[in-house]
């Protein structure tokens, strides 16, 4: 059973590297000894491929590869297996892809993992989307209802947990149980810019609501001193 609550908060903050390789490696060197986790998203991965994962792992970081896989089950199985082989410690698939697709992602990870199986997360509703935008995309009702529906599918598929807004973390904890990974982007320290996020909360609120990990990008990576910004967030917790 996973016990995220027993892990120190600083080891549960994931710093998002949505930038180019040189910037990512400079940030990694600045954050060495401070952060444990970094996130590689589409921008960085599509530029550098699996090499950037190895470079960050060689620097001692755990890597969250956030590609939000969403395709037919066969393709997602192969993609998840390839991700496991390159050493990523955490991956994402779109929960809207359905239970068979998510099961194949899980099978791909099991098939290719050489050590500990990566944490597998179903993305529920993007934190940039509010109820109006969700409804325009053909999903009626409240955001929380769709998040709960997708969380049930994630649980059925056997994934480790979900990605959701901090405001749905407590609902996810109820649905998925105490040992689920609940990763929350849309986290901003008090007074920070919201950028393109809509459903946001402070780090303390996110943890209090049941998040296992927080994803924080620009408030750290755009700071004059990223390590100091990271440490200030930890101190506020």
CSV table of C-alpha atoms in Angstrom, one decimal:
chain,number,residue,atom,x,y,z
A,1,UNK,CA,0.0,0.0,0.0
A,2,UNK,CA,1.3,3.5,-0.9
A,3,UNK,CA,1.5,5.9,2.0
A,4,UNK,CA,2.0,9.3,0.5
A,5,UNK,CA,1.0,11.1,3.7
A,6,UNK,CA,4.1,9.9,5.4
A,7,UNK,CA,6.4,11.5,2.8
A,8,UNK,CA,7.7,15.0,3.6
A,9,UNK,CA,5.9,17.7,1.7
A,10,UNK,CA,9.1,18.8,-0.2
A,11,UNK,CA,9.3,15.4,-1.7
A,12,UNK,CA,5.7,15.6,-2.9
A,13,UNK,CA,6.1,18.9,-4.9
A,14,UNK,CA,6.7,18.3,-8.7
A,15,UNK,CA,8.4,21.2,-10.5
A,16,UNK,CA,7.1,21.5,-14.1
A,17,UNK,CA,9.8,22.0,-16.7
A,18,UNK,CA,7.7,23.3,-19.6
A,19,UNK,CA,10.7,24.8,-21.4
A,20,UNK,CA,13.7,23.9,-23.7
A,21,UNK,CA,16.5,21.5,-22.8
A,22,UNK,CA,19.1,24.1,-21.8
A,23,UNK,CA,16.6,25.9,-19.5
A,24,UNK,CA,15.5,22.6,-18.0
A,25,UNK,CA,19.0,21.4,-17.2
A,26,UNK,CA,19.9,24.8,-15.7
A,27,UNK,CA,16.8,24.6,-13.5
A,28,UNK,CA,17.7,21.1,-12.5
A,29,UNK,CA,21.1,22.2,-11.4
A,30,UNK,CA,19.6,25.1,-9.4
A,31,UNK,CA,17.0,22.8,-7.8
A,32,UNK,CA,19.4,20.0,-7.0
A,33,UNK,CA,19.2,19.2,-3.3
A,34,UNK,CA,15.9,20.9,-3.0
A,35,UNK,CA,13.3,19.3,-5.3
A,36,UNK,CA,12.9,15.5,-5.7
A,37,UNK,CA,10.4,15.5,-8.6
A,38,UNK,CA,10.4,17.3,-12.0
A,39,UNK,CA,7.8,17.1,-14.7
A,40,UNK,CA,8.6,16.8,-18.4
A,41,UNK,CA,5.6,17.8,-20.5
A,42,UNK,CA,4.9,17.8,-24.2
A,43,UNK,CA,6.9,21.0,-25.0
A,44,UNK,CA,10.2,19.5,-23.6
A,45,UNK,CA,9.6,15.9,-24.6
A,46,UNK,CA,8.7,16.6,-28.2
A,47,UNK,CA,11.9,18.6,-28.6
A,48,UNK,CA,14.3,16.2,-26.8
A,49,UNK,CA,12.7,12.8,-26.6
A,50,UNK,CA,13.7,10.2,-24.1
A,51,UNK,CA,17.2,11.7,-23.8
A,52,UNK,CA,16.0,14.4,-21.5
A,53,UNK,CA,14.5,11.9,-19.1
A,54,UNK,CA,17.8,10.1,-18.8
A,55,UNK,CA,19.6,13.4,-18.2
A,56,UNK,CA,17.3,14.4,-15.4
A,57,UNK,CA,17.4,10.9,-13.9
A,58,UNK,CA,21.2,11.1,-14.0
A,59,UNK,CA,21.0,14.3,-11.9
A,60,UNK,CA,19.1,12.4,-9.3
A,61,UNK,CA,15.5,13.5,-10.0
A,62,UNK,CA,12.4,11.4,-10.2
A,63,UNK,CA,10.6,12.2,-13.5
A,64,UNK,CA,6.9,12.7,-14.1
A,65,UNK,CA,6.4,12.3,-17.9
A,66,UNK,CA,3.1,14.1,-18.6
A,67,UNK,CA,2.1,13.2,-22.2
A,68,UNK,CA,-1.6,12.4,-21.5
A,69,UNK,CA,-1.7,9.4,-23.7
A,70,UNK,CA,-5.1,9.1,-25.6
A,71,UNK,CA,-5.4,6.6,-28.5
A,72,UNK,CA,-6.7,3.2,-29.3
A,73,UNK,CA,-5.7,0.6,-26.6
A,74,UNK,CA,-3.0,-1.1,-28.7
A,75,UNK,CA,-1.2,2.2,-29.3
A,76,UNK,CA,-1.4,3.2,-25.7
A,77,UNK,CA,-0.1,-0.2,-24.6
A,78,UNK,CA,3.0,0.3,-26.8
A,79,UNK,CA,3.5,3.9,-25.7
A,80,UNK,CA,3.3,3.0,-22.0
A,81,UNK,CA,5.8,0.2,-22.5
A,82,UNK,CA,8.2,2.6,-24.2
A,83,UNK,CA,7.8,5.1,-21.4
A,84,UNK,CA,8.6,2.5,-18.8
A,85,UNK,CA,11.7,1.5,-20.7
A,86,UNK,CA,13.0,5.1,-20.7
A,87,UNK,CA,12.9,5.3,-17.0
A,88,UNK,CA,9.9,7.6,-16.2
A,89,UNK,CA,8.6,7.3,-12.7
A,90,UNK,CA,5.1,8.7,-13.3
A,91,UNK,CA,2.9,8.8,-16.4
A,92,UNK,CA,-0.5,10.1,-17.5
A,93,UNK,CA,-3.2,8.9,-19.8
A,94,UNK,CA,-6.5,10.6,-20.5
A,95,UNK,CA,-9.2,8.9,-18.5
A,96,UNK,CA,-11.7,9.8,-21.2
A,97,UNK,CA,-10.0,7.2,-23.3
A,98,UNK,CA,-11.9,4.6,-21.4
A,99,UNK,CA,-11.3,1.5,-19.3
A,100,UNK,CA,-9.8,-0.8,-22.0
A,101,UNK,CA,-7.3,1.9,-23.0
A,102,UNK,CA,-6.3,2.6,-19.4
A,103,UNK,CA,-6.0,-1.2,-18.7
A,104,UNK,CA,-3.7,-1.5,-21.7
A,105,UNK,CA,-1.5,1.4,-20.4
A,106,UNK,CA,-1.2,-0.5,-17.1
A,107,UNK,CA,-0.3,-3.7,-18.9
A,108,UNK,CA,2.3,-1.9,-20.9
A,109,UNK,CA,3.9,-0.5,-17.8
A,110,UNK,CA,3.9,-3.9,-16.1
A,111,UNK,CA,5.4,-5.6,-19.2
A,112,UNK,CA,8.3,-3.2,-19.6
A,113,UNK,CA,9.2,-2.0,-16.1
A,114,UNK,CA,12.6,-3.2,-15.0
A,115,UNK,CA,12.2,-2.1,-11.4
A,116,UNK,CA,9.4,-0.4,-9.6
A,117,UNK,CA,6.3,0.1,-11.7
A,118,UNK,CA,5.8,3.8,-12.6
A,119,UNK,CA,2.9,5.6,-11.0
A,120,UNK,CA,0.0,5.6,-13.5
A,121,UNK,CA,-2.5,8.5,-13.5
A,122,UNK,CA,-5.7,9.1,-15.3
A,123,UNK,CA,-6.2,12.7,-16.2
A,124,UNK,CA,-9.8,13.8,-15.4
A,125,UNK,CA,-10.7,17.4,-16.4
A,126,UNK,CA,-7.9,19.8,-17.3
A,127,UNK,CA,-7.5,22.6,-14.7
A,128,UNK,CA,-7.7,25.1,-17.5
A,129,UNK,CA,-11.3,24.1,-18.1
A,130,UNK,CA,-14.3,25.4,-16.2
A,131,UNK,CA,-17.9,24.2,-16.4
A,132,UNK,CA,-18.9,26.3,-19.4
A,133,UNK,CA,-16.0,25.0,-21.5
A,134,UNK,CA,-16.7,21.4,-20.4
A,135,UNK,CA,-20.4,21.8,-21.4
A,136,UNK,CA,-19.4,23.3,-24.8
A,137,UNK,CA,-17.4,20.1,-25.4
A,138,UNK,CA,-20.5,18.0,-25.0
A,139,UNK,CA,-20.2,17.0,-21.3
A,140,UNK,CA,-23.2,18.3,-19.4
A,141,UNK,CA,-23.4,19.0,-15.7
A,142,UNK,CA,-20.8,20.2,-13.2
A,143,UNK,CA,-17.1,19.6,-13.5
A,144,UNK,CA,-17.0,17.7,-10.2
A,145,UNK,CA,-19.6,15.2,-11.6
A,146,UNK,CA,-17.4,14.4,-14.6
A,147,UNK,CA,-14.3,14.2,-12.5
A,148,UNK,CA,-16.0,11.7,-10.2
A,149,UNK,CA,-17.3,9.7,-13.2
A,150,UNK,CA,-13.8,9.4,-14.7
A,151,UNK,CA,-12.2,8.6,-11.3
A,152,UNK,CA,-14.5,5.6,-11.1
A,153,UNK,CA,-13.2,4.4,-14.5
A,154,UNK,CA,-9.6,5.0,-13.4
A,155,UNK,CA,-10.2,2.8,-10.3
A,156,UNK,CA,-11.8,0.1,-12.5
A,157,UNK,CA,-8.8,0.1,-14.8
A,158,UNK,CA,-6.4,-0.4,-12.0
A,159,UNK,CA,-4.3,2.7,-12.4
A,160,UNK,CA,-2.5,4.2,-9.4
A,161,UNK,CA,-4.5,7.4,-9.2
A,162,UNK,CA,-5.7,10.6,-11.0
A,163,UNK,CA,-4.8,14.1,-12.0
A,164,UNK,CA,-7.4,16.6,-10.9
A,165,UNK,CA,-7.9,20.1,-9.7
A,166,UNK,CA,-7.0,20.8,-6.0
A,167,UNK,CA,-10.7,21.4,-5.4
A,168,UNK,CA,-11.6,17.9,-6.4
A,169,UNK,CA,-8.8,16.2,-4.4
A,170,UNK,CA,-11.0,15.5,-1.4
A,171,UNK,CA,-13.7,13.9,-3.6
A,172,UNK,CA,-11.0,11.8,-5.3
A,173,UNK,CA,-9.7,10.7,-1.9
A,174,UNK,CA,-13.2,9.5,-1.0
A,175,UNK,CA,-13.7,7.6,-4.2
A,176,UNK,CA,-10.2,6.1,-4.6
A,177,UNK,CA,-9.1,5.5,-1.0
A,178,UNK,CA,-6.2,6.4,1.2
A,179,UNK,CA,-3.4,4.9,-0.9
A,180,UNK,CA,-4.3,6.5,-4.3
A,181,UNK,CA,-2.0,9.0,-6.0
A,182,UNK,CA,-3.8,12.3,-6.4
A,183,UNK,CA,-1.8,14.7,-8.4
A,184,UNK,CA,-3.0,18.3,-8.6
A,185,UNK,CA,-1.8,20.9,-11.1
A,186,UNK,CA,-3.4,24.4,-10.9
A,187,UNK,CA,-1.5,25.1,-7.7
A,188,UNK,CA,-0.4,28.7,-7.0
A,189,UNK,CA,1.1,30.3,-3.9
A,190,UNK,CA,-1.0,33.1,-2.5
A,191,UNK,CA,-0.7,36.2,-4.7
A,192,UNK,CA,0.9,34.4,-7.7
A,193,UNK,CA,-0.5,34.9,-11.2
A,194,UNK,CA,-3.1,32.4,-12.3
A,195,UNK,CA,-1.7,32.4,-15.9
A,196,UNK,CA,-4.0,30.1,-18.0
A,197,UNK,CA,-5.4,28.1,-15.1
A,198,UNK,CA,-9.0,28.6,-13.8
A,199,UNK,CA,-9.5,26.0,-11.0
A,200,UNK,CA,-6.6,26.8,-8.7
A,201,UNK,CA,-5.7,26.6,-5.0
A,202,UNK,CA,-2.7,27.3,-2.8
A,203,UNK,CA,-0.3,24.5,-1.9
A,204,UNK,CA,-1.6,24.2,1.6
A,205,UNK,CA,-5.2,23.9,0.5
A,206,UNK,CA,-4.3,21.2,-2.1
A,207,UNK,CA,-2.5,19.1,0.6
A,208,UNK,CA,-5.3,19.6,3.1
A,209,UNK,CA,-7.8,18.5,0.5
A,210,UNK,CA,-6.0,15.2,0.1
A,211,UNK,CA,-3.5,15.7,-2.8
A,212,UNK,CA,-0.5,13.3,-2.7
A,213,UNK,CA,1.6,15.5,-5.1
A,214,UNK,CA,1.4,19.1,-6.3
A,215,UNK,CA,2.6,20.2,-9.7
A,216,UNK,CA,4.0,23.8,-9.6
A,217,UNK,CA,5.6,25.4,-12.6
A,218,UNK,CA,6.0,29.0,-13.3
A,219,UNK,CA,5.9,30.3,-9.7
A,220,UNK,CA,9.2,28.4,-9.3
A,221,UNK,CA,10.7,28.2,-12.7
A,222,UNK,CA,10.2,31.9,-13.6
A,223,UNK,CA,11.4,33.1,-10.2
A,224,UNK,CA,14.7,35.0,-10.0
A,225,UNK,CA,16.0,32.2,-7.6
A,226,UNK,CA,14.0,29.0,-8.3
A,227,UNK,CA,15.5,27.1,-5.3
A,228,UNK,CA,14.6,30.0,-3.0
A,229,UNK,CA,11.0,30.0,-4.5
A,230,UNK,CA,10.8,26.3,-4.0
A,231,UNK,CA,12.0,26.5,-0.4
A,232,UNK,CA,9.6,29.3,0.4
A,233,UNK,CA,6.6,27.2,-0.8
A,234,UNK,CA,7.8,24.3,1.4
A,235,UNK,CA,8.2,26.7,4.4
A,236,UNK,CA,4.6,27.9,3.9
A,237,UNK,CA,3.5,24.3,4.3
